[in-house]
């Protein structure tokens, strides 16, 4: 069995672009992968074309060998775009290796250590408590979710005194706890918008009395030592890692005791091959893993197999393939709805968990190439906020 073709699809996941890659073999198998499209999205296909030269004609079951080749062929460590492209190809290789063996991918990772994978629903805004209750109850009734992630931002952090911003967030969480079911777990994603560790600690400690599932990514990722400073005196569970790229960066984060929960993205770090190494490092520090996964249903399928086989897995981020469009921030429930079509049979929650598919080889999903071509590419770019003085803030 040899790899003899690659195909790249620029398509969409509701109102967001997605880059999907397929590797075909000379005996008729196809492996599928998804790249994280940080932007610029259109830079990924040429990168994939370049990297394909290193895997063309190779045995796809030599996954570690080929991923290491793609990483080592670069004189300097690959960054966001390079690793996103390698991630997609890594997914393809694992899918092919498992299909060749006739087993689910998680069987090649040591086998399942759990029977199902717990997920939380990304809501991502900060709706008024009654509206939040209705939305969380809707997600619970439809899919069994009991864990959710919201935004902590109730007022503009740049246009208001910081103490008032913190107070508004704390009051909001208190109102939520008084309004929603007691068994609901609620996380908050600060979206790397805060500059000073002391300010991030102040916000986290204001949320802490109401027991957040975790307080996610309040700071930018560049200064890893600052996360160790933040963690000192923080009274709630701290989570981060979606913007880190390799086991070496995660090792530094763990060494400075800068997090309670890591959140690497399987479409960012180089795929399952690197993700498992990162998770094993965290396990040695008694730190759990909650993969970052705001992506489409193929990325979710990849995450299911990783999560099924990883001892220190805690919970997986999840977005329904049919329903609300993508939105972050604000205080309203998203009303726009759309459907992601490129996976025919996506993993859907039951009682708040994703069930394994032991009778299906590879990722266990069927891809729809016609839907990818019909839906096509949609442009999206991050909105960068401005402060009152006209300077740009963190997005």
Short mmCIF file of C-alpha atoms in Angstrom, two decimals:
data_model
loop_
_atom_site.label_atom_id
_atom_site.label_comp_id
_atom_site.label_asym_id
_atom_site.label_seq_id
_atom_site.Cartn_x
_atom_site.Cartn_y
_atom_site.Cartn_z
CA UNK A 1 0.00 0.00 0.00
CA UNK A 2 1.43 3.36 -1.10
CA UNK A 3 0.12 6.92 -1.05
CA UNK A 4 -0.48 7.99 -4.64
CA UNK A 5 -2.73 11.09 -4.53
CA UNK A 6 -3.69 14.05 -2.37
CA UNK A 7 -6.82 16.17 -2.67
CA UNK A 8 -7.48 19.44 -0.82
CA UNK A 9 -10.96 20.90 -0.32
CA UNK A 10 -11.62 24.48 0.72
CA UNK A 11 -15.14 24.32 2.04
CA UNK A 12 -17.20 25.66 4.92
CA UNK A 13 -18.45 24.67 8.36
CA UNK A 14 -21.65 26.69 8.65
CA UNK A 15 -20.35 30.27 8.21
CA UNK A 16 -16.64 29.47 8.78
CA UNK A 17 -14.05 28.24 6.27
CA UNK A 18 -12.48 24.81 6.64
CA UNK A 19 -9.55 23.14 4.87
CA UNK A 20 -10.06 19.38 4.45
CA UNK A 21 -7.40 17.08 3.02
CA UNK A 22 -7.61 13.55 1.62
CA UNK A 23 -4.78 11.08 0.94
CA UNK A 24 -5.56 8.19 -1.42
CA UNK A 25 -3.61 4.94 -1.74
CA UNK A 26 -2.92 2.72 -4.72
CA UNK A 27 -5.23 0.02 -3.31
CA UNK A 28 -8.28 2.27 -3.03
CA UNK A 29 -8.26 3.55 0.56
CA UNK A 30 -8.76 7.21 1.48
CA UNK A 31 -7.66 8.91 4.68
CA UNK A 32 -9.18 12.21 5.79
CA UNK A 33 -7.86 15.11 7.86
CA UNK A 34 -8.73 18.65 8.89
CA UNK A 35 -6.34 21.62 9.15
CA UNK A 36 -6.80 24.44 11.63
CA UNK A 37 -7.32 27.52 9.52
CA UNK A 38 -5.86 30.32 11.62
CA UNK A 39 -5.78 32.50 8.51
CA UNK A 40 -4.70 33.19 5.91
CA UNK A 41 -6.71 30.14 4.88
CA UNK A 42 -5.56 30.15 1.27
CA UNK A 43 -1.95 29.70 2.38
CA UNK A 44 -2.67 26.12 3.43
CA UNK A 45 -3.19 24.40 0.03
CA UNK A 46 0.29 25.41 -1.25
CA UNK A 47 1.82 24.22 2.03
CA UNK A 48 0.00 20.91 1.69
CA UNK A 49 1.25 20.59 -1.89
CA UNK A 50 4.82 21.08 -0.66
CA UNK A 51 4.46 18.61 2.20
CA UNK A 52 2.84 16.02 -0.04
CA UNK A 53 6.21 15.57 -1.72
CA UNK A 54 7.50 13.99 1.49
CA UNK A 55 4.69 11.42 1.81
CA UNK A 56 3.95 10.62 -1.84
CA UNK A 57 4.75 6.99 -2.63
CA UNK A 58 5.23 6.15 1.05
CA UNK A 59 3.61 3.49 3.24
CA UNK A 60 0.94 5.41 5.23
CA UNK A 61 1.10 3.00 8.16
CA UNK A 62 4.51 4.46 9.09
CA UNK A 63 2.73 7.39 10.72
CA UNK A 64 5.37 8.49 13.23
CA UNK A 65 8.14 8.11 10.64
CA UNK A 66 6.37 10.32 8.10
CA UNK A 67 5.20 12.98 10.57
CA UNK A 68 8.73 13.25 11.93
CA UNK A 69 10.04 13.65 8.38
CA UNK A 70 7.61 16.50 7.67
CA UNK A 71 8.64 18.29 10.86
CA UNK A 72 12.39 17.67 10.55
CA UNK A 73 12.67 18.71 6.90
CA UNK A 74 12.20 22.32 8.02
CA UNK A 75 15.41 24.00 9.22
CA UNK A 76 13.38 25.96 11.79
CA UNK A 77 10.51 24.54 13.86
CA UNK A 78 7.24 24.92 11.94
CA UNK A 79 4.71 27.39 13.31
CA UNK A 80 0.98 27.91 13.04
CA UNK A 81 0.46 27.32 9.32
CA UNK A 82 3.09 24.59 8.93
CA UNK A 83 1.80 22.58 11.86
CA UNK A 84 -1.82 23.04 10.78
CA UNK A 85 -0.94 21.48 7.41
CA UNK A 86 1.04 18.68 9.09
CA UNK A 87 -1.92 18.08 11.42
CA UNK A 88 -4.27 17.47 8.50
CA UNK A 89 -1.83 15.04 6.89
CA UNK A 90 -1.22 13.30 10.23
CA UNK A 91 -4.98 12.71 10.52
CA UNK A 92 -5.02 11.21 7.03
CA UNK A 93 -2.18 8.83 7.89
CA UNK A 94 -3.85 7.57 11.07
CA UNK A 95 -7.14 7.11 9.20
CA UNK A 96 -5.39 5.10 6.47
CA UNK A 97 -3.40 2.99 8.94
CA UNK A 98 -6.56 2.08 10.85
CA UNK A 99 -8.57 1.37 7.71
CA UNK A 100 -5.78 -0.88 6.45
CA UNK A 101 -5.96 -2.80 9.73
CA UNK A 102 -9.78 -2.79 9.73
CA UNK A 103 -10.05 -1.16 13.17
CA UNK A 104 -10.98 2.21 14.69
CA UNK A 105 -8.04 4.59 15.12
CA UNK A 106 -8.25 4.36 18.92
CA UNK A 107 -7.32 0.67 18.70
CA UNK A 108 -3.95 1.71 17.21
CA UNK A 109 -3.46 4.17 20.09
CA UNK A 110 -3.51 1.44 22.72
CA UNK A 111 -7.23 0.82 22.76
CA UNK A 112 -10.07 2.62 24.49
CA UNK A 113 -9.66 3.44 28.18
CA UNK A 114 -13.26 4.72 28.38
CA UNK A 115 -16.53 3.69 26.80
CA UNK A 116 -17.65 7.19 25.76
CA UNK A 117 -16.31 10.75 25.57
CA UNK A 118 -17.80 13.57 27.64
CA UNK A 119 -18.41 16.85 25.82
CA UNK A 120 -19.35 20.39 26.72
CA UNK A 121 -21.40 22.71 24.52
CA UNK A 122 -19.79 25.92 23.35
CA UNK A 123 -22.23 28.81 23.79
CA UNK A 124 -19.47 31.46 23.75
CA UNK A 125 -21.62 34.51 24.57
CA UNK A 126 -22.85 35.90 27.90
CA UNK A 127 -26.66 36.02 27.60
CA UNK A 128 -28.83 37.30 30.44
CA UNK A 129 -29.39 34.61 33.04
CA UNK A 130 -33.00 33.73 32.02
CA UNK A 131 -31.98 33.45 28.35
CA UNK A 132 -28.93 31.43 29.32
CA UNK A 133 -31.09 29.07 31.37
CA UNK A 134 -33.42 28.52 28.40
CA UNK A 135 -30.47 27.83 26.07
CA UNK A 136 -28.70 25.46 28.44
CA UNK A 137 -31.95 23.63 29.13
CA UNK A 138 -32.59 23.34 25.37
CA UNK A 139 -29.15 21.80 24.85
CA UNK A 140 -29.69 19.50 27.81
CA UNK A 141 -33.11 18.33 26.64
CA UNK A 142 -31.94 17.76 23.06
CA UNK A 143 -28.51 16.25 23.63
CA UNK A 144 -28.01 15.65 27.35
CA UNK A 145 -25.37 18.36 27.84
CA UNK A 146 -24.65 19.21 31.47
CA UNK A 147 -21.44 21.17 30.78
CA UNK A 148 -21.22 24.44 28.87
CA UNK A 149 -18.79 27.24 28.03
CA UNK A 150 -19.81 30.89 28.04
CA UNK A 151 -18.07 34.25 27.81
CA UNK A 152 -17.38 36.19 31.02
CA UNK A 153 -17.66 39.57 29.28
CA UNK A 154 -20.86 41.40 30.21
CA UNK A 155 -19.62 44.95 29.53
CA UNK A 156 -16.92 46.38 27.27
CA UNK A 157 -13.61 45.73 29.02
CA UNK A 158 -11.97 48.65 27.22
CA UNK A 159 -14.68 51.26 27.77
CA UNK A 160 -15.23 50.59 31.49
CA UNK A 161 -13.12 50.71 34.64
CA UNK A 162 -11.56 47.29 35.18
CA UNK A 163 -13.10 46.91 38.63
CA UNK A 164 -16.54 47.38 37.12
CA UNK A 165 -15.77 44.82 34.39
CA UNK A 166 -14.78 42.28 37.06
CA UNK A 167 -17.83 43.06 39.18
CA UNK A 168 -20.17 42.66 36.20
CA UNK A 169 -18.68 39.23 35.42
CA UNK A 170 -18.92 38.08 39.03
CA UNK A 171 -22.52 39.31 39.34
CA UNK A 172 -23.34 37.54 36.11
CA UNK A 173 -21.99 34.19 37.29
CA UNK A 174 -23.80 34.56 40.60
CA UNK A 175 -27.06 35.18 38.72
CA UNK A 176 -26.41 32.15 36.53
CA UNK A 177 -25.86 29.92 39.57
CA UNK A 178 -29.12 31.19 41.07
CA UNK A 179 -31.01 30.62 37.80
CA UNK A 180 -29.76 27.46 36.08
CA UNK A 181 -29.80 23.89 37.30
CA UNK A 182 -27.37 23.17 40.12
CA UNK A 183 -25.76 20.24 38.33
CA UNK A 184 -24.73 22.28 35.28
CA UNK A 185 -20.98 22.84 34.93
CA UNK A 186 -20.07 26.24 33.45
CA UNK A 187 -16.70 27.27 32.04
CA UNK A 188 -15.69 30.77 30.95
CA UNK A 189 -13.42 31.62 28.02
CA UNK A 190 -11.74 35.03 28.39
CA UNK A 191 -10.32 34.63 24.87
CA UNK A 192 -6.81 35.91 25.64
CA UNK A 193 -8.00 39.48 25.93
CA UNK A 194 -6.27 40.48 29.20
CA UNK A 195 -2.78 42.00 29.21
CA UNK A 196 -1.72 41.87 32.88
CA UNK A 197 -1.49 38.64 34.94
CA UNK A 198 -2.71 40.50 38.05
CA UNK A 199 -5.86 41.63 36.23
CA UNK A 200 -6.48 38.09 34.95
CA UNK A 201 -6.10 36.74 38.49
CA UNK A 202 -8.54 39.36 39.76
CA UNK A 203 -11.20 38.25 37.26
CA UNK A 204 -10.61 34.55 37.93
CA UNK A 205 -10.91 35.03 41.68
CA UNK A 206 -14.13 36.98 41.22
CA UNK A 207 -15.60 33.99 39.36
CA UNK A 208 -14.14 31.42 41.77
CA UNK A 209 -16.82 31.56 44.53
CA UNK A 210 -19.39 30.26 42.02
CA UNK A 211 -17.31 27.22 41.00
CA UNK A 212 -16.45 27.50 37.29
CA UNK A 213 -15.61 24.28 35.48
CA UNK A 214 -12.52 26.21 34.37
CA UNK A 215 -11.31 29.73 33.56
CA UNK A 216 -9.90 29.61 30.03
CA UNK A 217 -7.08 31.54 28.39
CA UNK A 218 -7.25 34.95 30.04
CA UNK A 219 -3.72 35.87 28.82
CA UNK A 220 -1.83 35.78 25.54
CA UNK A 221 0.38 32.68 25.12
CA UNK A 222 3.77 34.20 24.30
CA UNK A 223 5.19 34.70 27.81
CA UNK A 224 4.79 31.26 29.35
CA UNK A 225 6.37 32.30 32.65
CA UNK A 226 3.55 34.83 33.07
CA UNK A 227 1.15 31.88 33.36
CA UNK A 228 3.07 30.63 36.37
CA UNK A 229 2.71 34.08 37.91
CA UNK A 230 -1.02 34.10 37.14
CA UNK A 231 -1.55 30.69 38.70
CA UNK A 232 -0.04 31.79 42.03
CA UNK A 233 -3.00 32.87 44.12
CA UNK A 234 -5.66 31.95 41.57
CA UNK A 235 -8.52 30.19 43.33
CA UNK A 236 -10.21 28.45 40.40
CA UNK A 237 -9.21 25.90 37.75
CA UNK A 238 -7.05 27.51 35.06
CA UNK A 239 -7.06 26.13 31.50
CA UNK A 240 -4.97 27.07 28.48
CA UNK A 241 -3.03 25.74 25.52
CA UNK A 242 -4.99 26.27 22.31
CA UNK A 243 -2.31 28.67 21.02
CA UNK A 244 0.70 26.52 21.90
CA UNK A 245 2.28 24.39 19.20
CA UNK A 246 4.50 21.64 20.55
CA UNK A 247 5.43 19.40 23.47
CA UNK A 248 8.31 21.79 24.23
CA UNK A 249 6.00 24.76 24.81
CA UNK A 250 3.65 22.63 26.90
CA UNK A 251 6.61 21.33 28.91
CA UNK A 252 7.57 24.91 29.79
CA UNK A 253 3.98 25.68 30.77
CA UNK A 254 3.88 22.62 33.03
CA UNK A 255 7.29 23.34 34.54
CA UNK A 256 6.25 26.85 35.63
CA UNK A 257 3.01 25.37 37.08
CA UNK A 258 1.07 27.64 34.76
CA UNK A 259 -2.15 25.66 34.33
CA UNK A 260 -4.47 23.06 35.86
CA UNK A 261 -5.82 21.83 32.54
CA UNK A 262 -4.19 21.85 29.09
CA UNK A 263 -6.14 22.53 25.89
CA UNK A 264 -4.04 21.60 22.87
CA UNK A 265 -5.77 21.54 19.49
CA UNK A 266 -5.38 18.36 17.44
CA UNK A 267 -5.58 20.45 14.23
CA UNK A 268 -2.82 22.81 15.45
CA UNK A 269 -0.05 20.88 17.19
CA UNK A 270 0.76 18.40 14.41
CA UNK A 271 -2.10 15.95 14.85
CA UNK A 272 -2.54 12.91 17.09
CA UNK A 273 1.15 12.04 16.92
CA UNK A 274 2.20 15.19 18.80
CA UNK A 275 -1.01 15.43 20.82
CA UNK A 276 -0.33 12.12 22.56
CA UNK A 277 3.16 13.23 23.55
CA UNK A 278 1.79 16.48 24.96
CA UNK A 279 -0.89 14.63 26.94
CA UNK A 280 1.65 12.18 28.37
CA UNK A 281 3.81 15.08 29.57
CA UNK A 282 0.78 16.60 31.29
CA UNK A 283 -0.11 13.27 32.90
CA UNK A 284 3.31 13.21 34.58
CA UNK A 285 2.47 16.61 36.13
CA UNK A 286 -1.02 15.40 37.26
CA UNK A 287 -2.63 17.79 34.75
CA UNK A 288 -5.69 16.80 32.74
CA UNK A 289 -6.42 17.49 29.09
CA UNK A 290 -9.53 19.14 27.64
CA UNK A 291 -8.86 19.43 23.90
CA UNK A 292 -9.62 22.70 22.13
CA UNK A 293 -12.18 21.82 19.44
CA UNK A 294 -14.29 24.68 18.04
CA UNK A 295 -13.86 23.07 14.62
CA UNK A 296 -16.01 20.98 12.33
CA UNK A 297 -17.32 17.40 12.61
CA UNK A 298 -14.22 15.77 11.09
CA UNK A 299 -11.97 17.37 13.72
CA UNK A 300 -14.46 16.16 16.33
CA UNK A 301 -14.14 12.61 15.00
CA UNK A 302 -10.34 12.80 15.29
CA UNK A 303 -10.69 14.10 18.85
CA UNK A 304 -13.06 11.29 19.81
CA UNK A 305 -10.39 8.68 19.02
CA UNK A 306 -7.66 10.57 20.85
CA UNK A 307 -9.90 11.14 23.87
CA UNK A 308 -11.06 7.53 23.98
CA UNK A 309 -7.46 6.32 24.35
CA UNK A 310 -5.99 9.00 26.64
CA UNK A 311 -5.86 8.35 30.41
CA UNK A 312 -5.83 11.99 31.59
CA UNK A 313 -8.62 13.18 29.28
CA UNK A 314 -11.25 15.28 31.08
CA UNK A 315 -13.76 16.78 28.62
CA UNK A 316 -14.00 17.76 24.93
CA UNK A 317 -15.20 21.04 23.45
CA UNK A 318 -18.08 20.45 21.02
CA UNK A 319 -20.20 22.33 18.50
CA UNK A 320 -23.30 20.80 16.96
CA UNK A 321 -23.00 20.43 13.16
CA UNK A 322 -26.55 21.73 12.74
CA UNK A 323 -27.80 24.83 14.51
CA UNK A 324 -26.37 28.17 15.51
CA UNK A 325 -23.73 29.81 13.37
CA UNK A 326 -20.38 30.75 14.87
CA UNK A 327 -20.34 33.71 17.24
CA UNK A 328 -18.07 34.79 20.10
CA UNK A 329 -18.70 37.48 22.69
CA UNK A 330 -21.73 39.69 23.14
CA UNK A 331 -24.72 39.10 25.37
CA UNK A 332 -27.19 37.48 22.98
CA UNK A 333 -27.98 33.90 21.97
CA UNK A 334 -27.04 33.39 18.33
CA UNK A 335 -30.19 33.10 16.22
CA UNK A 336 -28.67 32.40 12.79
CA UNK A 337 -28.68 28.71 11.94
CA UNK A 338 -26.88 26.66 9.33
CA UNK A 339 -25.72 23.09 8.65
CA UNK A 340 -22.26 21.59 8.15
CA UNK A 341 -22.58 18.97 5.42
CA UNK A 342 -19.14 17.56 4.65
CA UNK A 343 -19.47 14.75 7.20
CA UNK A 344 -22.48 12.57 6.40
CA UNK A 345 -22.77 10.91 9.81
CA UNK A 346 -21.17 13.14 12.45
CA UNK A 347 -20.68 12.12 16.06
CA UNK A 348 -23.72 13.47 17.93
CA UNK A 349 -24.10 13.60 21.73
CA UNK A 350 -26.23 11.21 23.71
CA UNK A 351 -26.69 12.08 27.38
CA UNK A 352 -23.83 14.58 27.03
CA UNK A 353 -21.35 12.01 25.65
CA UNK A 354 -20.12 10.89 22.24
CA UNK A 355 -20.39 7.14 21.81
CA UNK A 356 -17.54 5.16 20.25
CA UNK A 357 -18.09 3.32 16.96
CA UNK A 358 -16.19 0.03 17.40
CA UNK A 359 -17.55 -1.49 14.19
CA UNK A 360 -16.22 1.29 11.93
CA UNK A 361 -12.57 1.47 10.84
CA UNK A 362 -10.62 4.72 10.77
CA UNK A 363 -12.40 7.78 12.12
CA UNK A 364 -15.77 6.07 11.78
CA UNK A 365 -17.37 8.74 9.59
CA UNK A 366 -18.26 9.07 5.91
CA UNK A 367 -17.21 12.19 4.00
CA UNK A 368 -19.35 13.95 1.37
CA UNK A 369 -17.10 15.26 -1.41
CA UNK A 370 -20.06 16.61 -3.39
CA UNK A 371 -21.18 18.71 -0.40
CA UNK A 372 -17.64 20.09 0.02
CA UNK A 373 -17.58 21.21 -3.60
CA UNK A 374 -21.12 22.60 -3.55
CA UNK A 375 -20.74 24.53 -0.29
CA UNK A 376 -17.38 25.92 -1.32
CA UNK A 377 -15.13 28.39 0.44
CA UNK A 378 -16.41 31.25 2.59
CA UNK A 379 -14.10 34.07 3.66
CA UNK A 380 -13.78 34.90 7.35
CA UNK A 381 -11.34 37.06 9.28
CA UNK A 382 -11.02 37.90 12.93
CA UNK A 383 -12.39 41.25 14.07
CA UNK A 384 -9.76 43.18 16.02
CA UNK A 385 -11.28 45.55 18.60
CA UNK A 386 -10.13 49.12 19.16
CA UNK A 387 -9.68 50.78 22.53
CA UNK A 388 -11.18 54.24 23.19
CA UNK A 389 -7.79 55.83 22.37
CA UNK A 390 -7.78 54.28 18.89
CA UNK A 391 -5.17 51.57 19.54
CA UNK A 392 -5.86 47.94 18.68
CA UNK A 393 -6.58 45.47 21.50
CA UNK A 394 -6.21 41.70 21.63
CA UNK A 395 -8.74 39.89 19.45
#
